[in-house]
PDB file of C-alpha atoms in Angstrom:
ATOM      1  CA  UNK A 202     243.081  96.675 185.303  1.00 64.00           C
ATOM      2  CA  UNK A 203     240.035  97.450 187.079  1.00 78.00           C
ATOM      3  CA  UNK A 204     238.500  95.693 190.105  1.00 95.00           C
ATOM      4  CA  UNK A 205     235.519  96.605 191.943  1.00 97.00           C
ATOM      5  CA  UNK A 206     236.735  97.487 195.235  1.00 98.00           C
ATOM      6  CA  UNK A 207     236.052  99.751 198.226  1.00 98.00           C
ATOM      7  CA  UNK A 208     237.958 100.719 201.418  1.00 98.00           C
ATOM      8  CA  UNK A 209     236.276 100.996 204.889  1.00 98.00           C
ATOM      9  CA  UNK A 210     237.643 103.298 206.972  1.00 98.00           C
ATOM     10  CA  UNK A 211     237.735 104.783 210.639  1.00 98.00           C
ATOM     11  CA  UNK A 212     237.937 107.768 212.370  1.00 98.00           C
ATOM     12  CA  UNK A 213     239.936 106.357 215.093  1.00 96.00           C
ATOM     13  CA  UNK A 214     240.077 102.963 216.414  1.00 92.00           C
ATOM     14  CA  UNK A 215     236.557 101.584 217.743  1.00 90.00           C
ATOM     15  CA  UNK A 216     234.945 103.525 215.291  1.00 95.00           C
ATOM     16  CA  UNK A 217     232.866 100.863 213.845  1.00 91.00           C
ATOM     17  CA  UNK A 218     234.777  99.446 210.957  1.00 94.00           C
ATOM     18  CA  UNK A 219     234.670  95.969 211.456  1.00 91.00           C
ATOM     19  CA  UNK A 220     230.559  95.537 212.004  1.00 89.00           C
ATOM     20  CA  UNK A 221     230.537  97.975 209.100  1.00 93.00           C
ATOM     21  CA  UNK A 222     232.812  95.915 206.730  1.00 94.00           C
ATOM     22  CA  UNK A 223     231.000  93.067 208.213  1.00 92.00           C
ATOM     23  CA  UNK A 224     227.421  94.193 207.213  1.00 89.00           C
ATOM     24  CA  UNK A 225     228.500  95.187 203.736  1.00 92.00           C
ATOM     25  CA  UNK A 226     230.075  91.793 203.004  1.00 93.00           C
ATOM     26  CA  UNK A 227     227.142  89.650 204.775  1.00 88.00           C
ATOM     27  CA  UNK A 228     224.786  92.042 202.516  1.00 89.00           C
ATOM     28  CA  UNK A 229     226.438  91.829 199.080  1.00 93.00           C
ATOM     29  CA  UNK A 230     226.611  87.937 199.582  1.00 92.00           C
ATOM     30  CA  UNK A 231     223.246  87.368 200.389  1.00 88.00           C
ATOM     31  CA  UNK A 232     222.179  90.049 197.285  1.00 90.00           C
ATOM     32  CA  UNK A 233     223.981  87.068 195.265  1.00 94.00           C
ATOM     33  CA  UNK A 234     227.525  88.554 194.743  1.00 96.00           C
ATOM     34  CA  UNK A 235     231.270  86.812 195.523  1.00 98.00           C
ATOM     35  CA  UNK A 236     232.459  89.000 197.660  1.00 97.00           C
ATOM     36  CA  UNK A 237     236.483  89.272 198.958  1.00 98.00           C
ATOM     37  CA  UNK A 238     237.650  90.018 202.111  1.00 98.00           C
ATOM     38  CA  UNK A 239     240.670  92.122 202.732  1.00 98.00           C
ATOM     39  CA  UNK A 240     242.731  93.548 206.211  1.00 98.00           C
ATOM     40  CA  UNK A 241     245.193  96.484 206.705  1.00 98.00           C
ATOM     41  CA  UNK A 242     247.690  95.233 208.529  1.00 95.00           C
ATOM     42  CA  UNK A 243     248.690  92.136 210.419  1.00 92.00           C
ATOM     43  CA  UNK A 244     245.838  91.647 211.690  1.00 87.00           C
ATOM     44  CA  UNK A 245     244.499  88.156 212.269  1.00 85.00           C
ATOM     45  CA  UNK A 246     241.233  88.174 214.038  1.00 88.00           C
ATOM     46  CA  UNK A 247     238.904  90.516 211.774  1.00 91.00           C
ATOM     47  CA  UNK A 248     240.089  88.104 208.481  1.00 93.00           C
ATOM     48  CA  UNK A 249     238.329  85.399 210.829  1.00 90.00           C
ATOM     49  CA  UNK A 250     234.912  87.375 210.699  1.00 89.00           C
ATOM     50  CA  UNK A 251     235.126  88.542 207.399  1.00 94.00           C
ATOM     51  CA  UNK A 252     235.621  84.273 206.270  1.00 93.00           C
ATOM     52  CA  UNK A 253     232.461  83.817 207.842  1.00 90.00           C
ATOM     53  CA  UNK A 254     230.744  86.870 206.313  1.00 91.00           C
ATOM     54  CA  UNK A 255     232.043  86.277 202.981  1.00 95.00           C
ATOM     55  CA  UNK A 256     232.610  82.234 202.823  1.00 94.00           C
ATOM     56  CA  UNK A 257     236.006  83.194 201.540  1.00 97.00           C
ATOM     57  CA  UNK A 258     239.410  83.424 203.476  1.00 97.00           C
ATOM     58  CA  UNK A 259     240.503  86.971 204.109  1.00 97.00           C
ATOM     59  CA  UNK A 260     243.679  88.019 203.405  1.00 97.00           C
ATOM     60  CA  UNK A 261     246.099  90.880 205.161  1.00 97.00           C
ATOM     61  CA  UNK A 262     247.713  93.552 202.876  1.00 97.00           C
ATOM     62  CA  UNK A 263     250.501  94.089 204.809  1.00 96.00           C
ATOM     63  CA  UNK A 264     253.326  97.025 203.771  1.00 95.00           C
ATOM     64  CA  UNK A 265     254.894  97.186 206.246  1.00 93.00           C
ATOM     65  CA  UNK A 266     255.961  93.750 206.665  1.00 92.00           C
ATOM     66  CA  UNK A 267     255.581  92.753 202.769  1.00 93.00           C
ATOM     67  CA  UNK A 268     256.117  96.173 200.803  1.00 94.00           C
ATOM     68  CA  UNK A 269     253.808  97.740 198.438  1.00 94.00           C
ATOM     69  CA  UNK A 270     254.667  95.763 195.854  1.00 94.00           C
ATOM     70  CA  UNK A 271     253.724  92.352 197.186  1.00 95.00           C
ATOM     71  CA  UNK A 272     250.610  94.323 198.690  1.00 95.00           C
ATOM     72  CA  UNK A 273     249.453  95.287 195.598  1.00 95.00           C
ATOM     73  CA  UNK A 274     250.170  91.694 194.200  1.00 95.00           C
ATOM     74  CA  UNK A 275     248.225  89.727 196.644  1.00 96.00           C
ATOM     75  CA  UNK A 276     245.310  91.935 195.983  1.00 97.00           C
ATOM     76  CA  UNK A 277     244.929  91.242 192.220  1.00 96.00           C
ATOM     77  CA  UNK A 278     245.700  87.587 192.555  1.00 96.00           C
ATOM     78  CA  UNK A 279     242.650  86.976 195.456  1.00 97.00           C
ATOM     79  CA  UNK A 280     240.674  90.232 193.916  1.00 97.00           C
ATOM     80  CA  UNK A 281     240.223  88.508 190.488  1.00 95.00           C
ATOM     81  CA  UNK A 282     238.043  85.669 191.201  1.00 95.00           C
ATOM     82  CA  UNK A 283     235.291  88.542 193.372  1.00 97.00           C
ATOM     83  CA  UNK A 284     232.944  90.501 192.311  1.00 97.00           C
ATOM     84  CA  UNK A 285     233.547  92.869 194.909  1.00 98.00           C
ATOM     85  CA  UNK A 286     236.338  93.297 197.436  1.00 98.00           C
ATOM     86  CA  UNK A 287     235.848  95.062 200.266  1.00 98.00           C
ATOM     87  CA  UNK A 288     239.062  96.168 202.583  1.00 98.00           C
ATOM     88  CA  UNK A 289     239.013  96.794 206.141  1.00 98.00           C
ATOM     89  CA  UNK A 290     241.523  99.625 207.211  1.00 98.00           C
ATOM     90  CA  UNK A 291     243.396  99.633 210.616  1.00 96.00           C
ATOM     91  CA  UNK A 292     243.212 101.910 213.762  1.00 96.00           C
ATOM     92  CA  UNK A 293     242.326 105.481 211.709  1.00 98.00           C
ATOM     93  CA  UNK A 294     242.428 106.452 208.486  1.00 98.00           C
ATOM     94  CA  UNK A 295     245.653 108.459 208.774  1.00 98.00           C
ATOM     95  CA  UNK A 296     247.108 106.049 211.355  1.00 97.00           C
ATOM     96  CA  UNK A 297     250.594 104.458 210.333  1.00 95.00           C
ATOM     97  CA  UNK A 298     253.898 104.000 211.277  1.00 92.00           C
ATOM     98  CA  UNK A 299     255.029 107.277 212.136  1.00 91.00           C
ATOM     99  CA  UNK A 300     253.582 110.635 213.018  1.00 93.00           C
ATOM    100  CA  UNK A 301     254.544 112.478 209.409  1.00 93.00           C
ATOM    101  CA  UNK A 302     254.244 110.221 206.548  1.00 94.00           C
ATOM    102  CA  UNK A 303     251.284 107.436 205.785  1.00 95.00           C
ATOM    103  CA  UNK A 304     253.537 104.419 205.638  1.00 95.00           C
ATOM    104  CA  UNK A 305     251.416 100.634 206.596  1.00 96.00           C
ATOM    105  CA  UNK A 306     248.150 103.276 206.893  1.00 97.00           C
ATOM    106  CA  UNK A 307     244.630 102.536 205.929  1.00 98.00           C
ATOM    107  CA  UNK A 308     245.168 105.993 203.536  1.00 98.00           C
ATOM    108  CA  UNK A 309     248.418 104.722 201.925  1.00 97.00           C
ATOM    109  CA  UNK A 310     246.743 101.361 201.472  1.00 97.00           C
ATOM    110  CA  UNK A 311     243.844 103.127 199.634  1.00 97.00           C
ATOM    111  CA  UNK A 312     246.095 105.028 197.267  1.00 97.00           C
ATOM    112  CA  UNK A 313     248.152 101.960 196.609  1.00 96.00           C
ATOM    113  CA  UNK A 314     244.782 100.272 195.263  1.00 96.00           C
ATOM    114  CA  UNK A 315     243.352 103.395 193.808  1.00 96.00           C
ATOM    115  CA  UNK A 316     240.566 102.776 195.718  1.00 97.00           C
ATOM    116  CA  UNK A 317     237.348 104.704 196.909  1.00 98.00           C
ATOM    117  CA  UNK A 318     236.997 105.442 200.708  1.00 98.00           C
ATOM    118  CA  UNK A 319     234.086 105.507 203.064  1.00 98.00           C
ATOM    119  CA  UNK A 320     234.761 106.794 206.487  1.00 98.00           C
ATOM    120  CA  UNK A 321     233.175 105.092 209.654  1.00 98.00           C
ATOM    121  CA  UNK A 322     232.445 108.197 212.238  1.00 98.00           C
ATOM    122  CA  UNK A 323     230.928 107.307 215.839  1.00 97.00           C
ATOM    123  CA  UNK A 324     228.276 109.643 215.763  1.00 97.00           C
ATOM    124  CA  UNK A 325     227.463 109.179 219.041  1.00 96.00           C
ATOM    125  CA  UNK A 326     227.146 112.399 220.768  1.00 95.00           C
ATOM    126  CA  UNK A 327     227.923 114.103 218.096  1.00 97.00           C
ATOM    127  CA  UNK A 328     225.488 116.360 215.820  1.00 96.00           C
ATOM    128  CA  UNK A 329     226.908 119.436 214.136  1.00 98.00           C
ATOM    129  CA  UNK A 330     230.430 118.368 215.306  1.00 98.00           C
ATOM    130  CA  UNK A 331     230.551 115.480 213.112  1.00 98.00           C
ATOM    131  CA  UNK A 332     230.919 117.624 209.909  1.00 98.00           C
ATOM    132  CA  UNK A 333     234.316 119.072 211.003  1.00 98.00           C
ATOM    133  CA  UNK A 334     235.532 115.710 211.908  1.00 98.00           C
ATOM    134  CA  UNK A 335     234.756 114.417 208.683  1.00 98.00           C
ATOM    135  CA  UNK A 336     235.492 117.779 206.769  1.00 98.00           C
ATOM    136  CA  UNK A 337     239.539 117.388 208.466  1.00 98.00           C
ATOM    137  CA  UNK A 338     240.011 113.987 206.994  1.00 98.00           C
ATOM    138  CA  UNK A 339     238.424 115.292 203.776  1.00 98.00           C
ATOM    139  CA  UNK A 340     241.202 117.288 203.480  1.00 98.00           C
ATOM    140  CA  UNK A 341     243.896 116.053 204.614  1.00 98.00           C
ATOM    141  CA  UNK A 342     245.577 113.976 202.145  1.00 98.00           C
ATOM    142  CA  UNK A 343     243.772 115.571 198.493  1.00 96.00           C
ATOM    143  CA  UNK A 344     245.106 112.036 196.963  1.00 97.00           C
ATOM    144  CA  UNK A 345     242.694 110.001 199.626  1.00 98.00           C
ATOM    145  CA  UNK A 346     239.098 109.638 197.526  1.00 97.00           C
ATOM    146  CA  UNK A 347     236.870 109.823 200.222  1.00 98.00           C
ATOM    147  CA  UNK A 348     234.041 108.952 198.501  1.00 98.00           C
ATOM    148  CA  UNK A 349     231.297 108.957 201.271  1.00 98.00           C
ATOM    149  CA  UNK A 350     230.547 108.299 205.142  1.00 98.00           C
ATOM    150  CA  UNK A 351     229.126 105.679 207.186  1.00 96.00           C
ATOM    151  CA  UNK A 352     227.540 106.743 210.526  1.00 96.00           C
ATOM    152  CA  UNK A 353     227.780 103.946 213.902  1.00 93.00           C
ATOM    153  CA  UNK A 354     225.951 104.415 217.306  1.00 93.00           C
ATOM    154  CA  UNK A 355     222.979 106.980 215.738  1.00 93.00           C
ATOM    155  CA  UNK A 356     220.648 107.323 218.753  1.00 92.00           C
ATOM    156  CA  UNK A 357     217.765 108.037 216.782  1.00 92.00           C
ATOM    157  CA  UNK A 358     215.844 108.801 213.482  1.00 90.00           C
ATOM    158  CA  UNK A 359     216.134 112.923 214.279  1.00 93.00           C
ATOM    159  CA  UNK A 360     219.857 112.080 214.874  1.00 95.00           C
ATOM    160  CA  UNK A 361     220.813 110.661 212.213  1.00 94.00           C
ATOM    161  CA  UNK A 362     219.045 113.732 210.076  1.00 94.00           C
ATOM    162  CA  UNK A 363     221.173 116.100 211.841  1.00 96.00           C
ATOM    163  CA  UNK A 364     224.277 114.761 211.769  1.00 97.00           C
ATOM    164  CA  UNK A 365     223.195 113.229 207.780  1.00 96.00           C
ATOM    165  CA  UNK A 366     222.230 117.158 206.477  1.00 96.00           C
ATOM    166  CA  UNK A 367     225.544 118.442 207.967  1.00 98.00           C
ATOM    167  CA  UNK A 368     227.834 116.152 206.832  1.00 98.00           C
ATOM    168  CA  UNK A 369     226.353 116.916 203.398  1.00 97.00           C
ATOM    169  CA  UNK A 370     225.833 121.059 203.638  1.00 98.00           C
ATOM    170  CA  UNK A 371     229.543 121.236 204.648  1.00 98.00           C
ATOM    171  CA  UNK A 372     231.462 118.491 203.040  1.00 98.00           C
ATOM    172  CA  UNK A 373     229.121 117.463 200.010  1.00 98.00           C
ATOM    173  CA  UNK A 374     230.091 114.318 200.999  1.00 98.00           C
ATOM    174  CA  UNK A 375     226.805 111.541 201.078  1.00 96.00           C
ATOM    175  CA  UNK A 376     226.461 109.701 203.813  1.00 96.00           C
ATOM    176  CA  UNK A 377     225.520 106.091 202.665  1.00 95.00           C
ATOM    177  CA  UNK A 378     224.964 104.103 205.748  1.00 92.00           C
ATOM    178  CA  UNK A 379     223.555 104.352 209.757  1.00 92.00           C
ATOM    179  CA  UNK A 380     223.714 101.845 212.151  1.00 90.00           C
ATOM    180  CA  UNK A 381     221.440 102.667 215.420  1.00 87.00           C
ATOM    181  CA  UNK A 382     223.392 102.117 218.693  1.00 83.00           C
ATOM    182  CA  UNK A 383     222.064  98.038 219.373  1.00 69.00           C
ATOM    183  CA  UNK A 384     223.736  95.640 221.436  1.00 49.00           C
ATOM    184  CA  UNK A 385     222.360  92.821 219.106  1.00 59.00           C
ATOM    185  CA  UNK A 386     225.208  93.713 216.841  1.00 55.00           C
ATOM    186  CA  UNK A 387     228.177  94.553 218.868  1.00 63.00           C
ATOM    187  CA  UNK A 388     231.210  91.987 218.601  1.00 64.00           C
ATOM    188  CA  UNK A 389     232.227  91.369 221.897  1.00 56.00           C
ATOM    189  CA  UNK A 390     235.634  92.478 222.911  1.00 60.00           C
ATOM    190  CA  UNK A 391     238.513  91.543 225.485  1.00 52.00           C
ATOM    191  CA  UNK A 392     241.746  92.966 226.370  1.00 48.00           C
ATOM    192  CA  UNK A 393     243.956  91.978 222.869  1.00 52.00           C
ATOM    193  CA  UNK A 394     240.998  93.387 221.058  1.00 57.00           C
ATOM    194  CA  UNK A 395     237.884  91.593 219.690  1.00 60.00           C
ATOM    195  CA  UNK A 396     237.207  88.143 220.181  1.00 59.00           C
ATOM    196  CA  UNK A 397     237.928  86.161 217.532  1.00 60.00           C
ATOM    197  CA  UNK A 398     235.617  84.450 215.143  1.00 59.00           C
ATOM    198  CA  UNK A 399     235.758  80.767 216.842  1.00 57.00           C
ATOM    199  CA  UNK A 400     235.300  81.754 219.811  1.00 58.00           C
ATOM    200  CA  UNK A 401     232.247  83.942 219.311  1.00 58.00           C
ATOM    201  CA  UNK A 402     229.322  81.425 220.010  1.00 49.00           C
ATOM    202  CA  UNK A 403     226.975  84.686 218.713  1.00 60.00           C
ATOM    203  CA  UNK A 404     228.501  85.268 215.538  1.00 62.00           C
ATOM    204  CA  UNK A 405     225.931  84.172 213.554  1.00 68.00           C
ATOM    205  CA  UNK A 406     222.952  85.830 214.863  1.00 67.00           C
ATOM    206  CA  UNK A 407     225.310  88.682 214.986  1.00 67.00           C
ATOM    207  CA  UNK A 408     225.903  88.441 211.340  1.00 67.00           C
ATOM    208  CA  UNK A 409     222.065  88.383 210.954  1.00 68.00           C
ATOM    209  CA  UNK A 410     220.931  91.130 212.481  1.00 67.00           C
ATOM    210  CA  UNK A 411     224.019  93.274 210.573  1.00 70.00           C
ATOM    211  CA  UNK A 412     222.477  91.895 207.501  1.00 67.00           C
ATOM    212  CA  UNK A 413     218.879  93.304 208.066  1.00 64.00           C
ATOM    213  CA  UNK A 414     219.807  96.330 209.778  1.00 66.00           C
ATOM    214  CA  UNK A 415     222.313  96.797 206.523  1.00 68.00           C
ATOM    215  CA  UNK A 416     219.317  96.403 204.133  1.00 64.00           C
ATOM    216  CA  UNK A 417     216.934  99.049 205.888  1.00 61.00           C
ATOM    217  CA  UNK A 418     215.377 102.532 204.308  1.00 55.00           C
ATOM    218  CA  UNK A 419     218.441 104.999 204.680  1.00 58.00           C
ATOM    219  CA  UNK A 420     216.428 107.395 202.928  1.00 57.00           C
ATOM    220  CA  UNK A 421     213.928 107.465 205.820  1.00 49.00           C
ATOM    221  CA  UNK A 422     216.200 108.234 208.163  1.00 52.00           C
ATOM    222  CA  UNK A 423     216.029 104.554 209.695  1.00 57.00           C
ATOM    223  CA  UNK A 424     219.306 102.315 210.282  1.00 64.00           C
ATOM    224  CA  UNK A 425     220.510 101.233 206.715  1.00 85.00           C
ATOM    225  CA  UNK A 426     222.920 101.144 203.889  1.00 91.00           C
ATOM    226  CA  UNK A 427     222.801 102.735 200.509  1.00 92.00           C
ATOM    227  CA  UNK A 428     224.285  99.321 198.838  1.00 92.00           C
ATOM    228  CA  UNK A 429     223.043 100.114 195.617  1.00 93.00           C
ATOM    229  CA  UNK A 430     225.271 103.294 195.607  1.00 94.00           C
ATOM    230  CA  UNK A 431     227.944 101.854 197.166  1.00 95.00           C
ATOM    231  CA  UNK A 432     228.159  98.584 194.587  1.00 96.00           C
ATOM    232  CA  UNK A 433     228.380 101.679 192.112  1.00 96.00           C
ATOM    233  CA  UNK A 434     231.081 103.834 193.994  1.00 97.00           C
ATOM    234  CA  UNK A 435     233.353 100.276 194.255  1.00 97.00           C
ATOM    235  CA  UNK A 436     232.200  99.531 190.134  1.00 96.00           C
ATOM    236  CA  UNK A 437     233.667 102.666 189.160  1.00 95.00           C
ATOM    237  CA  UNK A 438     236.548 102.755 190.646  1.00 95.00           C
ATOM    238  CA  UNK A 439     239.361 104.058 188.672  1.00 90.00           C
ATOM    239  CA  UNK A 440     242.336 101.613 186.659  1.00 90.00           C
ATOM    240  CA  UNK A 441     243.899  99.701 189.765  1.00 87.00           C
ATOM    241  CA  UNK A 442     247.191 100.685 188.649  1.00 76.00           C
ATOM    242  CA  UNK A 443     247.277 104.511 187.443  1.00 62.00           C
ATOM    243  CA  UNK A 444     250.728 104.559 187.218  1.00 58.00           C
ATOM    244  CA  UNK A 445     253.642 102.215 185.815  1.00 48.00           C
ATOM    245  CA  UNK A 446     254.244 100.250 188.806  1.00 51.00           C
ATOM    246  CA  UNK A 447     257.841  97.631 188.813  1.00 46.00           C
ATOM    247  CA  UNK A 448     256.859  93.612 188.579  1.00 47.00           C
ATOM    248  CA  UNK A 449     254.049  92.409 190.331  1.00 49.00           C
ATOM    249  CA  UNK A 450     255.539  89.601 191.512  1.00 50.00           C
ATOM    250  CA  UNK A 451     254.738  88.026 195.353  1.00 52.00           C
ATOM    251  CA  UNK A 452     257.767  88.264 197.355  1.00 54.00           C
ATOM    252  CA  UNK A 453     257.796  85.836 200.985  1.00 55.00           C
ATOM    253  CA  UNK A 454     257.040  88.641 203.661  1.00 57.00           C
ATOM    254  CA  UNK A 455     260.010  88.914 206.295  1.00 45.00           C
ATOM    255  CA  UNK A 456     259.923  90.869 209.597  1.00 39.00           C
TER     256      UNK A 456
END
């Protein structure tokens, strides 16, 4: 079974993920595509932006309430009708449960779905630095497919091509998206976390201005995503399911 899918990924929490994930989807659907929204986690306010990105409900891919199992189920029953799903990871990518295994983390959630990873780094104040950041979570966890890097809060055009070249010289990685530090597109937060979608009176000019910045010339070092490349990294994706897995069957989640 294959799905085009991607996972978007942070550093740490406040990295950027969600006006990433929330650029990507508002970019796909206005290039034409049905795009599917996805959360780590229990999570219930980022599902409410990615509905209004997407025009589809989001749905949480929970393990550690649900199990893999049901995880992996819900995906390929709301995953089937998309042409692209796009899932938003939780806190970092290595963050979980506990402090020596990946259980309910972003990474096991990406292994579970066989699923390409690009990693959201806060490049602000960073330059040379942000290669051995990105070069630790490269290898961390061999089995995680890290398959590029998105860069949030670039302060400027010379910026980005410093932090850009070193992320590639050292890691090989590509880095296939920038967003310029811009107020115009920060999601306002409070003390549980963002604000949630109904309450955010700016959401759609928000959504907007993600949307053009998202569909600028990366190549020139200006704010932009690669989306052309990125369609392709989540189109070639390998066989959802690598290995035998039990049934498939949703199970009712239980504390």
């Amino acid at each position: 079974m294959k799905f085009p899918r991607v996972v978007i990924a942070g550093t740490q929490s406040g990295a950027g993920k969600t006006s990433v994930t929330l650029a990507l989807m508002a970019a796909f659907r206005a290039a034409g595509l049905t795009v599917q929204g996805f959360k780590v986690g229990p999570d219930y306010i980022d599902p409410s932006y990615h509905a209004v990105a997407t025009g589809r409900p989001s749905h949480n891919l929970d393990v550690w309430m649900c199990g893999p199992e049901t995880a992996q189920a819900l995906f390929v029953q709301k995953a089937r009708s998309a042409e692209l799903s796009i899932i938003e990871g939780v806190m970092g990518l290595y963050d979980g449960f506990g402090s020596q295994d990946d259980l309910a983390s972003t990474a096991q959630m990406a292994k579970l779905l066989n699923a390409p990873v690009l990693l959201v780094l806060n490049a602000q104040s960073l330059s040379r630095s942000a290669a051995a950041i990105v070069k630790g979570f490269q290898t961390f966890d061999p089995e995680v497919k890290i398959a590029g890097v998105i860069l949030n809060k670039v302060g400027s055009a010379r910026h980005l091509q410093l932090v850009e070249e070193s992320v590639r010289y050292y890691t090989g990685l590509p880095v296939l998206g920038a967003l310029f530090r811009d107020a115009k597109v920060e999601i306002p937060e409070r003390h549980l976390g963002l604000m949630t979608a109904s309450e955010n009176k700016e959401l759609s000019q928000c959504l907007a201005n993600l949307r053009v910045l998202s569909s600028g010339n990366l190549g020139a070092h200006e704010s932009g995503f690669s989306l052309e490349a990125i369609r392709r990294l989540a189109m070639e994706a390998g066989d959802l399911f690598p290995r035998a897995l039990p049934s498939l069957a949703i199970k009712k989640c239980s504390n």
